[in-house]
Coordinates of C-alpha atoms in Angstrom, one line a residue:
M3 CA 30.8 11.8 -24.2
Q4 CA 34.5 12.6 -23.8
R5 CA 34.6 10.8 -20.4
L6 CA 32.8 7.8 -21.8
E7 CA 35.2 7.5 -24.8
E8 CA 38.2 7.7 -22.4
T9 CA 36.5 5.0 -20.3
Y10 CA 36.2 2.8 -23.5
E11 CA 39.9 3.2 -24.3
N12 CA 41.0 2.5 -20.8
A13 CA 38.8 -0.6 -20.6
Y14 CA 40.6 -2.1 -23.7
K15 CA 44.0 -1.1 -22.2
R16 CA 43.2 -3.0 -19.0
R17 CA 41.2 -5.8 -20.7
E18 CA 42.7 -8.5 -18.5
N19 CA 40.9 -7.0 -15.5
F20 CA 37.4 -7.6 -16.9
N21 CA 35.2 -10.5 -17.7
S22 CA 33.6 -8.6 -20.6
L23 CA 34.4 -5.5 -22.6
P24 CA 32.4 -2.7 -24.3
V25 CA 31.2 -3.7 -27.7
P26 CA 33.6 -2.6 -30.4
P27 CA 32.7 0.2 -32.9
A28 CA 30.2 -0.7 -35.7
H29 CA 28.9 -3.6 -33.7
V30 CA 25.8 -4.2 -31.5
E31 CA 24.8 -7.0 -29.2
Q32 CA 21.4 -8.6 -29.9
Q33 CA 19.6 -11.7 -28.9
A34 CA 19.7 -14.5 -31.5
H35 CA 16.8 -17.0 -32.0
I36 CA 18.1 -19.3 -34.7
E37 CA 21.6 -20.7 -35.4
V38 CA 22.3 -21.9 -39.0
V39 CA 25.3 -24.0 -39.7
L40 CA 26.9 -23.9 -43.2
D41 CA 29.9 -25.6 -44.8
G42 CA 32.8 -23.8 -46.4
E43 CA 31.1 -24.1 -49.8
G44 CA 27.9 -22.3 -48.7
N45 CA 25.8 -25.4 -48.3
F46 CA 23.2 -25.7 -45.6
L47 CA 24.1 -28.3 -42.9
T48 CA 21.7 -27.9 -40.0
A49 CA 19.9 -25.3 -37.9
S50 CA 18.5 -25.0 -34.4
V51 CA 16.6 -22.7 -32.1
V52 CA 18.7 -20.8 -29.5
N53 CA 17.2 -19.3 -26.4
K54 CA 17.8 -15.6 -27.0
E55 CA 21.5 -15.8 -26.6
A56 CA 23.3 -12.4 -26.6
T57 CA 25.3 -12.3 -29.9
L58 CA 27.8 -9.6 -31.1
I59 CA 26.9 -8.7 -34.7
P60 CA 28.3 -6.1 -37.2
A61 CA 26.1 -3.1 -37.8
T62 CA 26.0 0.0 -39.9
E63 CA 25.5 3.4 -38.4
A64 CA 21.9 3.4 -39.6
S65 CA 21.1 -0.2 -38.5
A66 CA 22.7 0.2 -35.1
G67 CA 20.3 3.1 -34.4
R68 CA 17.2 1.7 -36.1
T69 CA 14.1 1.8 -34.1
S70 CA 11.9 0.3 -36.8
G71 CA 12.6 -1.7 -40.0
G72 CA 14.4 -0.7 -43.0
E73 CA 18.2 -0.7 -42.3
P74 CA 19.8 -4.2 -42.5
H75 CA 22.7 -5.4 -40.4
P76 CA 25.4 -6.7 -42.8
L77 CA 25.8 -10.3 -41.5
C78 CA 23.3 -11.5 -38.8
D79 CA 19.8 -10.2 -38.9
K80 CA 16.2 -11.2 -38.7
I81 CA 14.6 -13.6 -41.2
Q82 CA 12.8 -10.7 -43.0
Y83 CA 16.3 -9.4 -43.9
T84 CA 18.4 -12.5 -44.4
A85 CA 15.9 -14.7 -46.3
G86 CA 15.5 -14.2 -50.0
D87 CA 12.3 -16.3 -49.9
Y88 CA 10.6 -14.4 -47.1
K89 CA 7.9 -12.8 -49.3
A90 CA 7.3 -16.0 -51.2
H91 CA 6.3 -17.6 -47.9
G92 CA 3.8 -14.9 -47.0
G93 CA 5.9 -12.8 -44.5
I94 CA 3.7 -10.4 -42.6
S95 CA 6.4 -7.7 -42.4
N96 CA 8.4 -5.9 -45.0
A97 CA 11.2 -7.7 -46.7
Y98 CA 14.6 -6.1 -46.8
F99 CA 16.7 -8.8 -48.5
D100 CA 16.9 -6.9 -51.8
D101 CA 17.3 -3.1 -52.4
F102 CA 14.1 -1.2 -51.4
K103 CA 12.5 2.1 -51.7
S104 CA 12.3 4.5 -48.7
G105 CA 10.5 7.6 -49.7
N106 CA 12.2 8.8 -52.8
E107 CA 15.4 7.1 -52.0
T108 CA 16.5 3.6 -52.9
K109 CA 18.4 1.9 -50.1
A110 CA 20.7 -1.1 -50.1
G111 CA 19.2 -4.3 -48.9
Y112 CA 20.8 -7.1 -46.9
L113 CA 22.2 -8.8 -50.1
S114 CA 23.8 -5.6 -51.5
L115 CA 25.4 -4.8 -48.2
L116 CA 26.8 -8.3 -47.8
S117 CA 28.0 -8.4 -51.4
A118 CA 29.9 -5.1 -51.0
W119 CA 31.6 -6.3 -47.8
N120 CA 32.5 -9.6 -49.5
D121 CA 34.0 -7.7 -52.4
F122 CA 36.0 -5.5 -50.0
Y123 CA 37.5 -8.3 -48.0
D124 CA 38.2 -11.9 -48.9
H125 CA 37.2 -14.2 -45.9
P126 CA 36.1 -17.8 -46.3
M127 CA 33.3 -17.5 -43.7
L128 CA 32.0 -14.4 -45.4
K129 CA 32.2 -15.9 -48.8
A130 CA 30.3 -19.1 -47.7
I131 CA 27.5 -17.0 -46.2
Y132 CA 27.2 -14.8 -49.2
K133 CA 27.1 -17.8 -51.5
Y134 CA 24.4 -19.5 -49.5
V135 CA 22.0 -16.5 -49.1
T136 CA 22.1 -15.9 -52.9
K137 CA 20.3 -19.2 -53.2
R138 CA 17.3 -17.6 -51.6
C139 CA 16.3 -20.8 -49.8
L140 CA 16.8 -20.0 -46.1
I141 CA 13.2 -20.4 -45.0
A142 CA 12.8 -23.6 -47.0
D143 CA 15.8 -25.1 -45.3
L144 CA 14.6 -23.9 -41.9
V145 CA 11.2 -25.4 -42.5
A146 CA 12.8 -28.7 -43.6
S147 CA 14.8 -28.7 -40.3
K148 CA 11.6 -28.1 -38.3
V149 CA 12.8 -24.8 -37.0
L150 CA 10.2 -22.7 -38.8
F151 CA 6.7 -23.8 -39.7
L152 CA 4.3 -23.1 -42.6
D153 CA 0.5 -23.4 -42.9
E154 CA -1.2 -25.4 -45.6
K155 CA -0.8 -22.5 -48.1
G156 CA 2.9 -22.4 -47.6
N157 CA 2.9 -19.2 -45.6
L158 CA 4.7 -18.8 -42.3
L159 CA 2.5 -19.7 -39.4
T160 CA 1.4 -16.8 -37.1
E161 CA -0.3 -18.9 -34.5
W162 CA 0.4 -22.4 -33.2
N163 CA -2.7 -24.5 -32.4
G164 CA -1.0 -27.9 -32.0
K165 CA -0.3 -29.8 -28.8
E166 CA 3.4 -29.4 -28.3
T167 CA 4.5 -25.9 -28.9
P168 CA 7.7 -25.7 -31.1
S169 CA 10.8 -24.0 -29.7
I170 CA 10.6 -21.1 -32.1
F171 CA 7.2 -20.0 -30.7
K172 CA 8.6 -20.1 -27.2
V173 CA 11.5 -17.7 -27.8
L174 CA 9.4 -15.2 -29.9
T175 CA 7.0 -12.6 -28.5
K176 CA 3.8 -11.7 -30.1
K177 CA 3.5 -8.5 -32.1
K178 CA 0.5 -6.7 -33.7
D179 CA 0.0 -7.2 -37.4
K180 CA -1.5 -4.6 -39.7
S181 CA -5.0 -5.5 -38.6
G182 CA -4.1 -5.0 -34.9
E183 CA -4.2 -8.7 -34.0
S184 CA -1.5 -10.1 -31.8
V185 CA 0.4 -12.8 -33.7
Y186 CA 3.8 -14.5 -33.9
D187 CA 6.1 -13.2 -36.6
Q188 CA 8.6 -15.9 -37.5
G189 CA 10.2 -13.4 -39.8
G190 CA 11.3 -11.5 -36.6
A191 CA 13.6 -14.3 -35.5
L192 CA 17.3 -13.2 -35.6
V193 CA 19.6 -15.6 -37.4
R194 CA 23.3 -16.1 -36.6
W195 CA 25.7 -18.1 -38.7
C196 CA 28.3 -20.9 -38.1
V197 CA 30.6 -21.9 -40.9
Q198 CA 32.5 -25.1 -40.7
I199 CA 35.7 -25.0 -42.7
P200 CA 38.2 -27.8 -42.6
G201 CA 41.3 -26.7 -40.8
R202 CA 39.6 -23.9 -38.8
L203 CA 38.8 -24.6 -35.2
E204 CA 36.4 -21.7 -34.8
D205 CA 33.1 -21.8 -36.7
K206 CA 31.1 -19.1 -34.9
V207 CA 31.2 -16.0 -37.0
W208 CA 30.3 -13.7 -34.1
E209 CA 33.4 -14.7 -32.3
C210 CA 35.8 -14.3 -35.2
A211 CA 38.0 -11.3 -34.5
E212 CA 39.4 -11.2 -38.0
L213 CA 35.9 -10.8 -39.5
A214 CA 35.0 -8.1 -36.9
E215 CA 38.1 -6.1 -37.7
S216 CA 37.4 -6.4 -41.5
W217 CA 33.9 -5.0 -41.0
I218 CA 35.2 -2.1 -39.0
R219 CA 37.7 -1.2 -41.8
F220 CA 35.0 -1.7 -44.5
N221 CA 32.5 0.4 -42.6
G222 CA 35.1 3.1 -42.1
S223 CA 35.8 3.2 -45.8
R224 CA 32.1 4.0 -46.4
Q225 CA 32.2 7.1 -44.3
S226 CA 32.8 10.0 -46.7
E227 CA 31.7 13.3 -45.2
S228 CA 33.8 14.8 -42.4
S229 CA 33.2 17.6 -40.0
L230 CA 34.5 19.0 -36.7
C231 CA 33.9 16.5 -33.9
Y232 CA 32.8 18.5 -30.9
I233 CA 34.1 15.9 -28.5
S234 CA 37.6 15.3 -29.8
G235 CA 38.2 18.6 -31.6
E236 CA 39.3 16.8 -34.8
E237 CA 38.1 16.8 -38.3
K238 CA 36.7 13.3 -38.9
P239 CA 33.7 11.4 -40.4
Y240 CA 30.7 12.3 -38.3
A241 CA 27.7 10.3 -37.2
V242 CA 24.2 11.0 -38.3
N243 CA 22.4 8.3 -36.4
H244 CA 23.5 7.7 -32.9
P245 CA 23.2 4.3 -31.1
A246 CA 20.1 3.3 -29.1
R247 CA 19.6 0.2 -26.8
L248 CA 21.5 1.7 -23.9
R249 CA 19.5 0.3 -20.9
Y250 CA 18.3 -3.0 -22.4
S251 CA 18.1 -4.7 -25.8
G252 CA 14.7 -3.3 -26.7
D253 CA 15.5 0.3 -25.5
K254 CA 14.7 2.7 -28.4
A255 CA 15.5 5.9 -26.5
K256 CA 18.5 7.9 -27.7
L257 CA 20.7 10.5 -26.0
I258 CA 21.4 12.3 -29.3
S259 CA 18.8 12.5 -32.0
A260 CA 18.0 15.0 -34.7
N261 CA 15.2 13.8 -36.9
D262 CA 12.9 16.8 -36.5
L263 CA 12.9 17.5 -40.2
N264 CA 9.3 18.9 -40.5
G265 CA 7.4 21.6 -38.7
Y266 CA 9.6 23.3 -36.0
T267 CA 12.8 22.1 -37.6
F268 CA 15.6 22.3 -35.0
R269 CA 13.5 24.9 -33.2
G270 CA 14.0 27.3 -36.1
R271 CA 17.7 27.9 -35.4
F272 CA 19.4 25.6 -37.9
V273 CA 18.8 24.3 -41.4
S274 CA 20.4 20.9 -40.9
P275 CA 21.4 18.9 -37.7
E276 CA 25.1 19.2 -38.6
E277 CA 24.9 23.0 -38.0
A278 CA 23.9 22.3 -34.4
C279 CA 26.5 19.8 -33.4
T280 CA 28.5 17.0 -34.9
V281 CA 30.1 14.1 -33.2
G282 CA 32.7 11.8 -34.8
Y283 CA 31.3 8.3 -35.8
D284 CA 34.0 6.4 -33.9
V285 CA 33.6 8.7 -30.9
T286 CA 29.9 8.2 -30.5
Q287 CA 30.2 4.5 -31.1
K288 CA 32.8 4.1 -28.4
A289 CA 31.0 6.4 -25.9
H290 CA 27.7 4.7 -26.3
S291 CA 29.2 1.3 -26.1
A292 CA 31.0 2.3 -22.9
L293 CA 27.8 3.7 -21.4
R294 CA 25.9 0.5 -22.3
W295 CA 28.7 -1.6 -20.8
L296 CA 28.8 0.4 -17.6
I297 CA 25.0 0.3 -17.1
E298 CA 25.1 -3.5 -17.6
Q299 CA 28.0 -3.9 -15.2
Q300 CA 27.2 -1.5 -12.3
G301 CA 24.1 0.5 -13.2
F302 CA 21.3 1.0 -10.7
K303 CA 17.9 0.7 -12.4
N304 CA 14.6 2.1 -11.0
D305 CA 11.9 1.7 -13.7
S306 CA 13.2 3.8 -16.6
Q307 CA 15.7 5.7 -14.4
V308 CA 19.3 4.5 -14.5
I309 CA 22.1 5.7 -12.2
V310 CA 25.7 4.8 -12.9
A311 CA 28.9 5.8 -11.3
W312 CA 32.3 4.9 -12.6
A313 CA 36.0 5.7 -12.6
V314 CA 37.3 6.9 -15.9
S315 CA 40.5 5.0 -15.3
N316 CA 38.3 1.8 -14.8
A317 CA 39.5 1.4 -11.2
K318 CA 37.0 -0.4 -9.0
I319 CA 34.8 1.9 -6.9
P320 CA 32.2 1.1 -4.2
P321 CA 28.5 1.0 -5.3
L322 CA 26.8 4.3 -4.9
C323 CA 23.2 3.4 -4.5
E324 CA 23.4 0.2 -2.4
S325 CA 23.0 -0.3 1.3
S326 CA 25.9 -0.9 3.7
D327 CA 25.0 -4.6 3.7
D328 CA 25.4 -4.8 -0.1
L329 CA 28.6 -2.8 0.2
F330 CA 30.1 -5.5 2.4
L331 CA 28.6 -8.3 0.4
D332 CA 31.7 -9.5 -1.4
S333 CA 34.0 -9.3 1.7
L334 CA 31.7 -10.4 4.6
D335 CA 33.6 -11.8 7.5
E336 CA 31.0 -14.2 9.0
S337 CA 32.6 -14.5 12.4
E338 CA 33.0 -10.7 12.7
E339 CA 29.5 -10.1 11.6
T340 CA 28.0 -12.7 13.9
E341 CA 29.9 -11.2 16.8
N342 CA 28.6 -7.7 16.0
L343 CA 25.0 -8.8 15.9
S344 CA 25.2 -10.9 19.0
G345 CA 24.8 -8.0 21.3
N346 CA 27.8 -9.2 23.5
N347 CA 29.8 -6.2 22.4
I348 CA 26.8 -3.8 22.2
E349 CA 28.8 -0.8 23.5
D350 CA 31.2 -1.2 20.6
I351 CA 28.8 -1.6 17.8
G352 CA 29.5 1.8 16.3
A353 CA 33.3 1.4 16.7
S354 CA 33.2 -2.1 15.1
Y355 CA 31.1 -0.9 12.2
A356 CA 33.4 2.0 11.6
K357 CA 36.4 -0.3 11.7
R358 CA 34.8 -2.6 9.1
L359 CA 33.9 0.3 6.9
N360 CA 37.3 1.7 7.0
K361 CA 38.8 -1.6 6.2
K362 CA 36.5 -2.1 3.2
L363 CA 37.1 1.3 1.8
A364 CA 40.9 0.9 2.3
G365 CA 40.7 -1.8 -0.3
Y366 CA 39.3 0.6 -2.9
K367 CA 41.9 3.2 -2.0
K368 CA 44.6 0.8 -3.1
E369 CA 43.4 0.9 -6.6
L370 CA 41.6 4.2 -6.9
K371 CA 44.0 7.2 -6.9
D372 CA 43.1 10.5 -5.3
R373 CA 43.2 12.4 -8.6
D374 CA 41.2 9.8 -10.6
D375 CA 38.0 11.2 -12.1
I376 CA 34.7 9.7 -10.9
V377 CA 31.6 10.3 -12.9
V378 CA 28.1 10.0 -11.5
M379 CA 25.3 10.1 -14.1
A380 CA 21.6 9.6 -14.0
L381 CA 19.6 8.9 -17.2
D382 CA 15.9 8.8 -17.8
S383 CA 13.5 8.9 -20.7
A384 CA 10.3 10.9 -20.8
T385 CA 9.2 9.2 -24.1
P386 CA 10.1 5.9 -25.7
G387 CA 12.5 7.6 -28.2
R388 CA 14.2 10.3 -26.2
M389 CA 16.6 10.0 -23.2
A390 CA 18.1 12.7 -21.1
I391 CA 20.9 13.0 -18.6
T392 CA 19.0 14.1 -15.5
Y393 CA 22.1 14.3 -13.2
Y394 CA 25.8 14.6 -13.9
Q395 CA 28.7 15.2 -11.5
E396 CA 32.4 14.7 -11.8
I397 CA 34.3 14.1 -8.5
K398 CA 37.9 13.3 -7.7
G399 CA 38.6 9.8 -6.3
S400 CA 39.5 11.0 -2.8
D401 CA 36.3 13.1 -2.5
F402 CA 34.1 10.3 -3.8
L403 CA 35.4 7.7 -1.3
A404 CA 35.2 10.3 1.6
R405 CA 31.5 11.0 0.7
V406 CA 30.6 7.4 0.4
E407 CA 32.3 6.7 3.8
D408 CA 30.5 9.7 5.3
Y409 CA 27.1 8.5 4.2
H410 CA 27.6 5.0 5.5
K411 CA 28.8 6.2 8.8
K412 CA 26.5 9.1 9.3
Y413 CA 23.2 7.2 8.7
A414 CA 24.3 3.8 10.1
W415 CA 22.0 2.1 12.6
R416 CA 20.9 -1.4 13.5
Q417 CA 18.7 -2.5 10.5
H418 CA 16.2 -5.3 10.3
F419 CA 15.2 -6.0 6.7
G420 CA 13.8 -9.4 7.4
K421 CA 14.7 -12.7 9.2
D422 CA 17.7 -13.3 6.9
K423 CA 18.8 -9.7 6.5
E424 CA 19.9 -7.9 9.7
F425 CA 22.9 -5.7 9.5
I426 CA 24.6 -2.6 10.9
G427 CA 24.8 0.2 8.4
A428 CA 23.0 2.7 6.3
P429 CA 20.0 1.9 4.0
S430 CA 20.1 2.4 0.2
I431 CA 18.5 5.6 -1.2
Y432 CA 15.9 3.4 -2.9
D433 CA 14.8 1.9 0.4
I434 CA 14.5 5.3 1.9
A435 CA 12.4 6.6 -1.1
Q436 CA 10.1 3.5 -0.9
L437 CA 9.6 3.8 2.9
A438 CA 9.0 7.6 2.8
F439 CA 5.9 7.0 0.6
A440 CA 4.7 3.6 1.9
G441 CA 6.1 1.9 -1.2
K442 CA 2.9 2.6 -3.1
T443 CA 4.0 5.8 -4.8
A444 CA 3.8 6.3 -8.5
P445 CA 7.0 5.5 -10.4
I446 CA 7.5 9.2 -11.3
L447 CA 7.5 10.3 -7.6
L448 CA 9.7 7.4 -6.6
K449 CA 12.2 8.4 -9.4
A450 CA 12.1 12.0 -8.3
T451 CA 12.7 11.1 -4.7
V452 CA 15.7 8.9 -5.7
S453 CA 17.1 11.9 -7.7
R454 CA 16.7 14.1 -4.7
L455 CA 18.6 11.7 -2.5
L456 CA 21.4 11.0 -4.9
P457 CA 23.3 14.3 -4.1
V458 CA 23.2 13.3 -0.4
I459 CA 25.9 10.7 -1.3
S460 CA 27.6 12.1 -4.3
E461 CA 27.9 15.7 -3.2
G462 CA 27.6 15.3 0.6
R463 CA 24.5 17.5 0.7
A464 CA 22.2 17.7 3.8
F465 CA 19.4 15.1 3.9
P466 CA 16.1 16.6 2.8
L467 CA 14.1 17.6 5.9
D468 CA 10.7 16.8 4.4
L469 CA 11.8 13.2 3.6
L470 CA 13.2 12.8 7.1
L471 CA 9.8 13.9 8.5
A472 CA 7.9 11.6 6.1
V473 CA 9.9 8.6 7.2
C474 CA 9.6 9.4 11.0
R475 CA 5.9 10.1 10.8
R476 CA 5.2 6.8 9.1
T477 CA 7.3 5.0 11.7
A478 CA 5.2 6.5 14.5
Q479 CA 2.1 4.8 12.9
P480 CA 3.0 1.1 13.2
Q481 CA -0.7 0.0 12.9
S482 CA -0.7 1.2 9.3
M483 CA 1.9 -1.4 8.2
E484 CA 2.9 -5.0 8.5
R485 CA 5.1 -5.9 11.5
W486 CA 8.2 -6.6 9.2
E487 CA 7.7 -3.2 7.5
F488 CA 7.6 -1.5 10.9
E489 CA 10.8 -3.2 12.0
K490 CA 12.5 -2.1 8.7
I491 CA 11.3 1.5 8.8
L492 CA 12.2 1.8 12.5
G493 CA 15.8 1.1 11.9
V494 CA 15.9 3.4 8.9
A495 CA 14.2 6.3 10.7
C496 CA 16.6 6.0 13.6
G497 CA 19.6 6.0 11.3
L498 CA 18.3 9.1 9.4
Y499 CA 17.4 11.0 12.5
S500 CA 20.8 10.3 14.1
G501 CA 22.6 11.3 10.9
C502 CA 20.7 14.5 10.6
H503 CA 21.7 15.5 14.2
P504 CA 25.4 14.6 14.4
E505 CA 26.0 17.2 17.1
R506 CA 23.9 15.0 19.5
R507 CA 26.3 12.1 19.1
Y508 CA 23.6 9.3 19.4
K509 CA 24.9 5.8 19.9
M510 CA 23.4 2.7 18.4
A511 CA 23.2 1.2 21.9
L512 CA 21.0 2.2 24.8
E513 CA 22.3 5.4 26.5
E514 CA 21.1 5.3 30.1
D515 CA 22.8 8.6 30.8
R516 CA 20.8 10.5 28.1
T517 CA 18.1 12.3 30.0
T518 CA 16.2 14.3 27.3
R519 CA 12.5 14.1 27.7
D520 CA 11.8 12.6 24.2
Y521 CA 14.4 9.9 24.5
L522 CA 13.2 8.9 28.0
Y523 CA 9.6 8.7 26.8
G524 CA 10.7 6.4 24.0
R525 CA 12.3 4.2 26.5
L526 CA 9.1 4.1 28.7
L527 CA 7.1 3.1 25.6
A528 CA 9.5 0.2 24.9
V529 CA 9.3 -1.2 28.4
A530 CA 5.5 -1.0 28.3
D531 CA 5.5 -2.8 24.9
K532 CA 7.8 -5.5 26.2
L533 CA 5.8 -6.0 29.5
E534 CA 2.5 -6.5 27.7
G535 CA 4.1 -8.6 25.0
R536 CA 5.6 -10.9 27.5
A537 CA 2.2 -11.3 29.3
L538 CA 0.5 -12.0 26.0
Y539 CA 3.0 -14.6 25.1
I540 CA 2.6 -16.5 28.4
A541 CA -1.2 -16.5 27.8
G542 CA -0.7 -17.8 24.3
E543 CA -2.1 -14.7 22.6
S544 CA -0.6 -12.8 19.6
R545 CA -1.7 -9.3 18.9
D546 CA -0.5 -5.7 19.0
T547 CA 0.2 -4.2 22.4
S548 CA -1.3 -1.0 23.7
A549 CA 2.0 0.7 23.2
I550 CA 2.0 -0.1 19.5
K551 CA -1.7 0.7 19.1
L552 CA -1.3 4.1 20.8
M553 CA 2.1 5.1 19.4
A554 CA 0.8 7.7 17.0
R555 CA -1.2 9.4 19.8
F556 CA 1.7 9.0 22.2
A557 CA 3.9 11.0 19.9
E558 CA 1.4 13.9 19.9
K559 CA 0.4 13.8 23.6
P560 CA 2.9 11.7 25.5
S561 CA 2.0 12.6 29.1
E562 CA -1.7 12.1 28.6
T563 CA -1.4 8.9 26.5
W564 CA 1.1 7.4 29.0
R565 CA -1.6 7.5 31.7
Q566 CA -3.9 5.5 29.4
I567 CA -1.1 3.0 28.7
E568 CA -0.4 2.6 32.4
I569 CA -4.1 1.8 33.0
N570 CA -4.1 -0.7 30.1
L571 CA -1.0 -2.4 31.6
L572 CA -2.7 -3.3 34.9
P573 CA -4.2 -6.7 33.9
Y574 CA -1.0 -7.7 32.3
C575 CA 0.9 -6.9 35.4
S576 CA -1.4 -9.2 37.3
R577 CA -0.7 -12.0 34.9
L578 CA 3.0 -11.6 35.3
Q579 CA 2.6 -11.3 39.1
A580 CA 1.1 -14.8 39.1
R581 CA 3.4 -16.5 36.5
A582 CA 6.6 -14.4 36.1
E583 CA 7.0 -12.3 39.2
K584 CA 10.8 -11.8 38.7
E585 CA 10.2 -10.4 35.2
L586 CA 7.5 -8.1 36.5
T587 CA 9.9 -6.8 39.1
A588 CA 12.6 -6.2 36.5
F589 CA 10.2 -4.2 34.3
N590 CA 9.0 -2.1 37.3
I591 CA 12.6 -1.4 38.3
Q592 CA 13.4 -0.4 34.8
M593 CA 10.4 2.0 34.6
D594 CA 11.4 3.5 38.0
K595 CA 14.9 4.2 36.7
I596 CA 13.4 6.0 33.7
Y597 CA 10.9 8.0 35.8
S598 CA 13.7 9.2 38.0
A599 CA 15.8 10.4 35.1
F600 CA 13.2 13.0 34.0
R601 CA 14.0 16.5 34.9
P602 CA 11.5 18.2 37.2
G603 CA 8.3 19.1 35.2
E604 CA 9.3 17.4 32.0
F605 CA 7.3 14.3 32.6
K606 CA 4.1 16.3 32.8
D607 CA 5.0 18.2 29.6
N608 CA 2.3 17.1 27.1
S609 CA 3.8 18.8 24.0
P610 CA 4.4 16.6 21.0
L611 CA 7.6 14.4 21.0
S612 CA 10.3 14.9 18.4
S613 CA 11.4 11.8 16.5
E614 CA 14.1 11.3 19.0
F615 CA 11.7 9.1 21.0
L616 CA 12.0 6.5 18.2
L617 CA 15.7 6.1 19.1
G618 CA 14.9 5.7 22.8
F619 CA 12.2 3.1 21.9
H620 CA 14.4 1.2 19.5
C621 CA 17.5 1.1 21.8
Q622 CA 15.5 0.2 25.0
R623 CA 13.5 -2.5 23.3
Y624 CA 16.7 -4.1 21.8
E625 CA 18.3 -3.9 25.3
L626 CA 15.3 -5.7 26.9
W627 CA 15.3 -8.3 24.0
N628 CA 19.0 -8.9 24.3
N629 CA 18.8 -9.3 28.1
Q630 CA 15.9 -11.8 27.9
K631 CA 17.6 -13.7 25.1
S632 CA 20.7 -14.2 27.2
N633 CA 18.6 -15.3 30.3
E634 CA 15.8 -17.4 28.7
T635 CA 15.9 -21.1 28.0
P636 CA 16.1 -22.2 24.3
N637 CA 12.3 -22.9 24.1
V638 CA 11.6 -19.3 24.8
A639 CA 13.8 -18.0 22.0
S640 CA 11.0 -18.2 19.5
E641 CA 8.9 -15.8 21.7
N642 CA 11.5 -13.1 21.2
K643 CA 10.7 -12.9 17.5
K644 CA 7.0 -12.6 18.2
D645 CA 6.9 -9.9 20.8

């Protein structure tokens, strides 16, 4: 909370650096459905439906944290709060325009709250709105303007059966009424005001800074009880209800909540929530506003899980949960990238990528100081009303950049994420989690996997061995997935295996001098795959090769399976002998080179292969593809993508 409050203050100090800022205290941002225009005398002029536009509105402590009805916002709110004639038109929800009973307590309704604010501060916009709502004719005016609609009994329609659906029914979502039936509740439409006053250029009340400041002062004057703020260490008015809506506008989960007033009250340890912990009202407002702003600006969302990393100083930092491709997205040098993927400088792929990465991170180092504090936080909610911090880490700026750089260098490989997305670099932790479990895993397992992978970047921890094995084993079973998915997981598996064995110094290009058994077997499999694929293309056929079909068995019994693959290749060798003799000769020469690189006795070793064979397969296959691409005529280029 302290770090978030500091982030809020720093954002307002550097406001010129941002397109948007955190919401000020005692305000919330909500989606408006109806815009009502008044004149300075409080007379209705016109109204229109707006398409759920985000609108900054004043809020009390209770209304900002409300998860159901009962606590009105003081200025802009739903029809059931702002319309004095809501009940008269058969509203299906409770009306909160006038004071109302909540248990044994009488609470102030919308009109009382607006009246008190109007008495506290004299503002022409506020006065006009107050004067208008006391007429209790909002619904009647909206019906006359064809914004809201009534049935023949004069009640608000809950279903539209006409031909052309009115705009208001397009922006509202259905809710269940007391009988359990899904209906439209026009009383749930949020109203915002415009007041046209001669001599004032601005008529939108939600953009009036003077009005917002007056509400903050008035709301502060209503805070009477003070206590020790555990965040700032000062005696100040404390918050009872803490804000919700952190991840999205309808989010009801709260980080801080203490409404367990019955049964096991506060786990039997305290009589009241204030005895457990108190947080200053302005502190919690600023902290939650900053967190909401950060999630919106740079949060990574995975179902209900949110991961956000930020610099407390508000310096720009690289994204934590994105792939290398997304990291370079805002500074991509097309000519450089094209050159890297062309294969002409294949020996320098690793060096070129490292140079680009260093250049990219150097840009962040100009703004982010070594001693700046970086916070990495993960949030999740087990129930709709409760949210927890599932991961929290504070890192210095220099350490953060070093770990991000280490991740993107360590696990970098040639990635193929589709026709339009090929890049050199590391995958995102979300991609890894999806590929490890075939992308069909339950959201809970996917979130847990992402949580396990997060410290690999933020703390520089070792990559989980079980996840590495899961990705590599799936890669060795290409027949269980679509071709595009195999290409994607192959690059990811190679990058992870290479990163988990830095002492072996694997290169992204073919290493003809690497003579380990598993690497050479991978190379042999790639040549067999290419030879058969070429023969199938010449014959106009399109299907998996024997190398792809038998890859899983090959990984378990390489020597035995290779004999079967060799037998299967014979008819395809005959085809190439007749129609592409030179290519057949090149394939045979390549296989002879690989055979001769095996150490004595290793070729006949039938023990299972390590995942290193995937690197040999990937690099050899790319080398063959690259050589063919540079030698073939243009009409053959399309074949390369098929086989």
